[in-house]
Amino acid sequence: QVQLVESGGGLVQSGESLTLSCTASRYTLEHFNIAWFRQVLGNEREEVSCISAPDNRIHYANFTKGRFAISRDDATNAVILRMNNLKPEDSGTYICATVRWVDPGFGCTGADIFGRGTQVTVSS
């Protein structure tokens, strides 16, 4: 089955930006619906954004408020999450996953295969 690997996390200051990448080996991500979730220790995993295949329908959680952008980079077989104007409350482990359905107005449903995540820490 597809194995997802996240990268790009790190420690930044409030207001700065990070670009996360979700890649896969042996499978082409352009054929998969991909979502980004985030989780803070002790809290439930929450949906951040997702993008469908092959038509690239996109959903964003309300808290992203135009700060985040999801996209595909087929040349590197990656799904990118660009995060701007980061806030301390954006800190957490960011995890990409395959999902069964993307509805731009509703969300990302049927999460199936998850990566291990990449840590994002935003200091105030």
Short mmCIF file of N, CA and C in Angstrom, two decimals:
data_model
loop_
_atom_site.label_atom_id
_atom_site.label_comp_id
_atom_site.label_asym_id
_atom_site.label_seq_id
_atom_site.Cartn_x
_atom_site.Cartn_y
_atom_site.Cartn_z
N GLN A 1 0.84 -1.18 0.00
CA GLN A 1 0.00 0.00 0.00
C GLN A 1 0.88 1.24 0.00
N VAL A 2 0.26 2.37 -0.30
CA VAL A 2 1.02 3.61 -0.37
C VAL A 2 1.55 3.97 1.03
N GLN A 3 2.76 4.44 1.08
CA GLN A 3 3.35 4.93 2.33
C GLN A 3 3.64 6.41 2.17
N LEU A 4 3.13 7.20 3.10
CA LEU A 4 3.25 8.64 3.03
C LEU A 4 4.33 9.13 4.00
N VAL A 5 5.10 10.10 3.55
CA VAL A 5 6.16 10.66 4.38
C VAL A 5 6.04 12.18 4.35
N GLU A 6 5.96 12.78 5.53
CA GLU A 6 5.88 14.23 5.65
C GLU A 6 7.25 14.82 5.96
N SER A 7 7.45 16.03 5.51
CA SER A 7 8.68 16.76 5.83
C SER A 7 8.39 18.25 5.82
N GLY A 8 9.34 19.02 6.33
CA GLY A 8 9.23 20.47 6.27
C GLY A 8 8.87 21.15 7.57
N GLY A 9 8.57 20.37 8.61
CA GLY A 9 8.25 20.98 9.89
C GLY A 9 9.47 21.63 10.52
N GLY A 10 9.22 22.35 11.59
CA GLY A 10 10.32 22.99 12.29
C GLY A 10 9.83 23.98 13.31
N LEU A 11 10.76 24.74 13.85
CA LEU A 11 10.47 25.77 14.85
C LEU A 11 10.57 27.14 14.18
N VAL A 12 9.48 27.89 14.25
CA VAL A 12 9.45 29.23 13.67
C VAL A 12 8.83 30.18 14.68
N GLN A 13 8.97 31.46 14.39
CA GLN A 13 8.34 32.47 15.23
C GLN A 13 6.98 32.84 14.67
N SER A 14 6.15 33.37 15.54
CA SER A 14 4.82 33.82 15.13
C SER A 14 4.94 34.79 13.96
N GLY A 15 4.10 34.57 12.94
CA GLY A 15 4.11 35.41 11.75
C GLY A 15 4.95 34.87 10.61
N GLU A 16 5.78 33.90 10.89
CA GLU A 16 6.62 33.32 9.85
C GLU A 16 5.87 32.23 9.08
N SER A 17 6.55 31.65 8.11
CA SER A 17 5.94 30.67 7.21
C SER A 17 6.70 29.36 7.22
N LEU A 18 5.99 28.30 6.86
CA LEU A 18 6.59 26.98 6.64
C LEU A 18 5.91 26.34 5.45
N THR A 19 6.65 25.49 4.76
CA THR A 19 6.10 24.71 3.68
C THR A 19 6.29 23.24 3.99
N LEU A 20 5.18 22.52 4.12
CA LEU A 20 5.21 21.09 4.41
C LEU A 20 5.03 20.31 3.11
N SER A 21 5.64 19.15 3.07
CA SER A 21 5.55 18.30 1.89
C SER A 21 5.13 16.90 2.31
N CYS A 22 4.25 16.32 1.52
CA CYS A 22 3.81 14.94 1.70
C CYS A 22 4.20 14.19 0.43
N THR A 23 5.04 13.19 0.58
CA THR A 23 5.49 12.43 -0.58
C THR A 23 5.21 10.95 -0.38
N ALA A 24 5.35 10.20 -1.46
CA ALA A 24 5.13 8.76 -1.40
C ALA A 24 6.12 8.06 -2.31
N SER A 25 6.45 6.86 -1.91
CA SER A 25 7.31 6.04 -2.77
C SER A 25 6.45 4.98 -3.44
N ARG A 26 6.81 4.63 -4.63
CA ARG A 26 6.20 3.55 -5.40
C ARG A 26 4.80 3.87 -5.91
N TYR A 27 4.16 4.94 -5.42
CA TYR A 27 2.84 5.31 -5.90
C TYR A 27 2.85 6.77 -6.32
N THR A 28 2.00 7.10 -7.29
CA THR A 28 1.90 8.47 -7.78
C THR A 28 0.77 9.18 -7.05
N LEU A 29 1.11 10.20 -6.29
CA LEU A 29 0.12 10.88 -5.47
C LEU A 29 -0.95 11.60 -6.29
N GLU A 30 -0.69 11.88 -7.53
CA GLU A 30 -1.68 12.59 -8.34
C GLU A 30 -2.95 11.75 -8.54
N HIS A 31 -2.90 10.49 -8.20
CA HIS A 31 -4.06 9.62 -8.32
C HIS A 31 -4.85 9.50 -7.01
N PHE A 32 -4.37 10.15 -5.96
CA PHE A 32 -4.97 10.00 -4.63
C PHE A 32 -5.54 11.33 -4.13
N ASN A 33 -6.68 11.24 -3.42
CA ASN A 33 -7.14 12.36 -2.61
C ASN A 33 -6.24 12.43 -1.38
N ILE A 34 -5.69 13.59 -1.09
CA ILE A 34 -4.76 13.74 0.02
C ILE A 34 -5.23 14.84 0.96
N ALA A 35 -5.15 14.56 2.25
CA ALA A 35 -5.52 15.54 3.26
C ALA A 35 -4.36 15.79 4.21
N TRP A 36 -4.36 16.97 4.78
CA TRP A 36 -3.47 17.31 5.89
C TRP A 36 -4.34 17.44 7.15
N PHE A 37 -3.85 16.80 8.21
CA PHE A 37 -4.45 16.92 9.53
C PHE A 37 -3.37 17.45 10.47
N ARG A 38 -3.82 17.91 11.65
CA ARG A 38 -2.84 18.24 12.67
C ARG A 38 -3.36 17.73 14.01
N GLN A 39 -2.41 17.45 14.88
CA GLN A 39 -2.78 16.91 16.19
C GLN A 39 -1.84 17.46 17.25
N VAL A 40 -2.43 17.89 18.32
CA VAL A 40 -1.68 18.30 19.49
C VAL A 40 -1.84 17.20 20.53
N LEU A 41 -0.78 16.88 21.20
CA LEU A 41 -0.80 15.79 22.18
C LEU A 41 -1.96 15.96 23.14
N GLY A 42 -2.77 14.92 23.25
CA GLY A 42 -3.91 14.96 24.17
C GLY A 42 -5.19 15.43 23.54
N ASN A 43 -5.09 15.98 22.32
CA ASN A 43 -6.28 16.46 21.63
C ASN A 43 -6.60 15.57 20.44
N GLU A 44 -7.81 15.72 19.95
CA GLU A 44 -8.19 14.97 18.76
C GLU A 44 -7.51 15.54 17.52
N ARG A 45 -7.31 14.68 16.57
CA ARG A 45 -6.77 15.10 15.29
C ARG A 45 -7.77 16.00 14.59
N GLU A 46 -7.33 17.10 14.01
CA GLU A 46 -8.25 17.99 13.30
C GLU A 46 -7.82 18.17 11.85
N GLU A 47 -8.81 18.34 11.04
CA GLU A 47 -8.63 18.49 9.61
C GLU A 47 -8.10 19.88 9.29
N VAL A 48 -7.14 19.93 8.39
CA VAL A 48 -6.56 21.21 7.97
C VAL A 48 -7.01 21.55 6.55
N SER A 49 -6.74 20.63 5.63
CA SER A 49 -7.05 20.88 4.23
C SER A 49 -6.96 19.57 3.46
N CYS A 50 -7.57 19.53 2.29
CA CYS A 50 -7.45 18.35 1.44
C CYS A 50 -7.65 18.75 -0.02
N ILE A 51 -7.14 17.88 -0.88
CA ILE A 51 -7.20 18.11 -2.32
C ILE A 51 -7.55 16.81 -3.01
N SER A 52 -8.45 16.89 -3.98
CA SER A 52 -8.94 15.68 -4.64
C SER A 52 -8.12 15.36 -5.89
N ALA A 53 -8.27 14.16 -6.35
CA ALA A 53 -7.65 13.71 -7.61
C ALA A 53 -8.74 13.13 -8.50
N PRO A 54 -8.74 13.40 -9.80
CA PRO A 54 -7.71 14.19 -10.50
C PRO A 54 -8.05 15.66 -10.67
N ASP A 55 -9.22 16.09 -10.14
CA ASP A 55 -9.71 17.43 -10.48
C ASP A 55 -9.32 18.52 -9.50
N ASN A 56 -8.57 18.17 -8.44
CA ASN A 56 -8.04 19.17 -7.50
C ASN A 56 -9.11 20.05 -6.85
N ARG A 57 -10.22 19.44 -6.45
CA ARG A 57 -11.15 20.16 -5.57
C ARG A 57 -10.44 20.32 -4.22
N ILE A 58 -10.67 21.46 -3.58
CA ILE A 58 -9.92 21.77 -2.35
C ILE A 58 -10.88 22.19 -1.24
N HIS A 59 -10.57 21.73 -0.05
CA HIS A 59 -11.27 22.16 1.15
C HIS A 59 -10.25 22.69 2.15
N TYR A 60 -10.62 23.77 2.84
CA TYR A 60 -9.81 24.31 3.92
C TYR A 60 -10.65 24.41 5.18
N ALA A 61 -10.04 24.06 6.30
CA ALA A 61 -10.70 24.31 7.58
C ALA A 61 -10.80 25.81 7.81
N ASN A 62 -11.82 26.21 8.55
CA ASN A 62 -12.05 27.65 8.76
C ASN A 62 -10.87 28.35 9.41
N PHE A 63 -10.16 27.67 10.29
CA PHE A 63 -9.08 28.35 11.00
C PHE A 63 -7.92 28.73 10.09
N THR A 64 -7.87 28.16 8.90
CA THR A 64 -6.76 28.52 8.01
C THR A 64 -6.93 29.94 7.48
N LYS A 65 -8.19 30.40 7.32
CA LYS A 65 -8.55 31.78 6.99
C LYS A 65 -7.63 32.42 5.96
N GLY A 66 -7.36 31.71 4.86
CA GLY A 66 -6.55 32.25 3.80
C GLY A 66 -5.06 32.23 4.06
N ARG A 67 -4.65 31.70 5.21
CA ARG A 67 -3.22 31.66 5.53
C ARG A 67 -2.52 30.44 4.94
N PHE A 68 -3.28 29.37 4.72
CA PHE A 68 -2.70 28.12 4.24
C PHE A 68 -3.11 27.89 2.79
N ALA A 69 -2.24 27.17 2.05
CA ALA A 69 -2.56 26.81 0.67
C ALA A 69 -2.06 25.41 0.40
N ILE A 70 -2.94 24.57 -0.14
CA ILE A 70 -2.57 23.21 -0.50
C ILE A 70 -2.43 23.13 -2.01
N SER A 71 -1.46 22.35 -2.47
CA SER A 71 -1.24 22.22 -3.90
C SER A 71 -0.53 20.92 -4.20
N ARG A 72 -0.47 20.58 -5.46
CA ARG A 72 0.26 19.40 -5.89
C ARG A 72 1.53 19.83 -6.64
N ASP A 73 2.57 19.07 -6.44
CA ASP A 73 3.78 19.21 -7.24
C ASP A 73 4.04 17.85 -7.86
N ASP A 74 3.50 17.64 -9.02
CA ASP A 74 3.60 16.33 -9.65
C ASP A 74 5.04 15.99 -10.05
N ALA A 75 5.84 16.99 -10.27
CA ALA A 75 7.24 16.75 -10.64
C ALA A 75 8.00 16.04 -9.53
N THR A 76 7.63 16.33 -8.29
CA THR A 76 8.29 15.69 -7.15
C THR A 76 7.39 14.70 -6.44
N ASN A 77 6.21 14.43 -7.04
CA ASN A 77 5.26 13.49 -6.45
C ASN A 77 4.91 13.89 -5.02
N ALA A 78 4.50 15.14 -4.87
CA ALA A 78 4.24 15.66 -3.53
C ALA A 78 2.94 16.45 -3.49
N VAL A 79 2.37 16.50 -2.29
CA VAL A 79 1.29 17.43 -1.99
C VAL A 79 1.86 18.41 -0.96
N ILE A 80 1.75 19.68 -1.28
CA ILE A 80 2.40 20.74 -0.51
C ILE A 80 1.36 21.48 0.32
N LEU A 81 1.74 21.81 1.55
CA LEU A 81 0.92 22.69 2.38
C LEU A 81 1.78 23.88 2.74
N ARG A 82 1.45 25.02 2.17
CA ARG A 82 2.14 26.25 2.47
C ARG A 82 1.39 26.97 3.57
N MET A 83 2.08 27.28 4.65
CA MET A 83 1.45 27.91 5.81
C MET A 83 2.11 29.26 6.06
N ASN A 84 1.32 30.30 5.96
CA ASN A 84 1.81 31.67 6.17
C ASN A 84 1.23 32.24 7.45
N ASN A 85 1.88 33.28 7.96
CA ASN A 85 1.40 33.99 9.14
C ASN A 85 1.06 33.01 10.27
N LEU A 86 2.00 32.16 10.58
CA LEU A 86 1.75 31.13 11.57
C LEU A 86 1.57 31.72 12.96
N LYS A 87 0.74 31.05 13.74
CA LYS A 87 0.43 31.47 15.11
C LYS A 87 0.81 30.35 16.07
N PRO A 88 1.03 30.67 17.32
CA PRO A 88 1.38 29.62 18.29
C PRO A 88 0.34 28.49 18.34
N GLU A 89 -0.92 28.81 18.14
CA GLU A 89 -1.96 27.77 18.17
C GLU A 89 -1.92 26.85 16.95
N ASP A 90 -1.08 27.18 15.97
CA ASP A 90 -0.88 26.27 14.83
C ASP A 90 0.12 25.16 15.15
N SER A 91 0.74 25.22 16.29
CA SER A 91 1.71 24.20 16.66
C SER A 91 1.06 22.83 16.78
N GLY A 92 1.80 21.81 16.38
CA GLY A 92 1.29 20.44 16.46
C GLY A 92 2.02 19.55 15.49
N THR A 93 1.59 18.31 15.45
CA THR A 93 2.11 17.36 14.48
C THR A 93 1.21 17.37 13.26
N TYR A 94 1.80 17.65 12.13
CA TYR A 94 1.03 17.72 10.87
C TYR A 94 1.21 16.41 10.13
N ILE A 95 0.08 15.82 9.79
CA ILE A 95 0.05 14.47 9.24
C ILE A 95 -0.70 14.48 7.92
N CYS A 96 -0.13 13.86 6.91
CA CYS A 96 -0.89 13.73 5.67
C CYS A 96 -1.50 12.34 5.59
N ALA A 97 -2.58 12.23 4.83
CA ALA A 97 -3.31 10.98 4.74
C ALA A 97 -4.06 10.90 3.42
N THR A 98 -4.32 9.69 3.00
CA THR A 98 -5.25 9.51 1.89
C THR A 98 -6.67 9.61 2.44
N VAL A 99 -7.57 10.19 1.66
CA VAL A 99 -8.97 10.26 2.06
C VAL A 99 -9.82 9.80 0.90
N ARG A 100 -11.02 9.36 1.22
CA ARG A 100 -11.88 8.79 0.19
C ARG A 100 -12.65 9.87 -0.57
N TRP A 101 -12.93 11.01 0.07
CA TRP A 101 -13.77 12.00 -0.57
C TRP A 101 -13.37 13.39 -0.12
N VAL A 102 -13.38 14.33 -1.07
CA VAL A 102 -13.13 15.74 -0.79
C VAL A 102 -14.35 16.55 -1.24
N ASP A 103 -14.95 17.24 -0.29
CA ASP A 103 -16.05 18.14 -0.61
C ASP A 103 -15.61 19.55 -0.23
N PRO A 104 -15.47 20.45 -1.18
CA PRO A 104 -14.96 21.78 -0.85
C PRO A 104 -15.77 22.51 0.22
N GLY A 105 -17.06 22.24 0.28
CA GLY A 105 -17.89 22.93 1.26
C GLY A 105 -18.08 22.17 2.55
N PHE A 106 -17.71 20.93 2.56
CA PHE A 106 -17.97 20.10 3.74
C PHE A 106 -16.69 19.62 4.40
N GLY A 107 -15.79 19.06 3.63
CA GLY A 107 -14.55 18.60 4.25
C GLY A 107 -13.98 17.37 3.60
N CYS A 108 -13.12 16.72 4.35
CA CYS A 108 -12.36 15.57 3.86
C CYS A 108 -12.83 14.36 4.66
N THR A 109 -13.33 13.34 3.98
CA THR A 109 -13.91 12.20 4.68
C THR A 109 -13.23 10.90 4.30
N GLY A 110 -13.28 9.96 5.21
CA GLY A 110 -12.77 8.62 4.93
C GLY A 110 -11.27 8.54 4.94
N ALA A 111 -10.64 9.14 5.94
CA ALA A 111 -9.18 9.05 6.03
C ALA A 111 -8.77 7.59 6.18
N ASP A 112 -7.73 7.24 5.46
CA ASP A 112 -7.40 5.81 5.38
C ASP A 112 -5.96 5.54 5.78
N ILE A 113 -5.01 5.99 4.98
CA ILE A 113 -3.59 5.72 5.23
C ILE A 113 -2.93 7.00 5.69
N PHE A 114 -2.23 6.93 6.82
CA PHE A 114 -1.61 8.11 7.43
C PHE A 114 -0.09 8.00 7.38
N GLY A 115 0.55 9.15 7.26
CA GLY A 115 1.99 9.21 7.47
C GLY A 115 2.28 9.34 8.95
N ARG A 116 3.56 9.50 9.29
CA ARG A 116 3.94 9.58 10.70
C ARG A 116 3.93 11.02 11.21
N GLY A 117 3.91 11.98 10.33
CA GLY A 117 3.78 13.36 10.75
C GLY A 117 5.10 14.11 10.81
N THR A 118 4.98 15.43 10.80
CA THR A 118 6.13 16.31 10.96
C THR A 118 5.73 17.39 11.96
N GLN A 119 6.64 17.71 12.87
CA GLN A 119 6.32 18.60 13.98
C GLN A 119 6.48 20.06 13.57
N VAL A 120 5.47 20.84 13.90
CA VAL A 120 5.50 22.29 13.69
C VAL A 120 5.37 22.96 15.05
N THR A 121 6.31 23.83 15.36
CA THR A 121 6.26 24.57 16.61
C THR A 121 6.39 26.05 16.30
N VAL A 122 5.41 26.82 16.76
CA VAL A 122 5.41 28.25 16.51
C VAL A 122 5.54 28.96 17.85
N SER A 123 6.60 29.71 18.00
CA SER A 123 6.82 30.43 19.26
C SER A 123 6.25 31.84 19.16
N SER A 124 5.83 32.35 20.30
CA SER A 124 5.22 33.69 20.32
C SER A 124 6.25 34.78 20.49
#
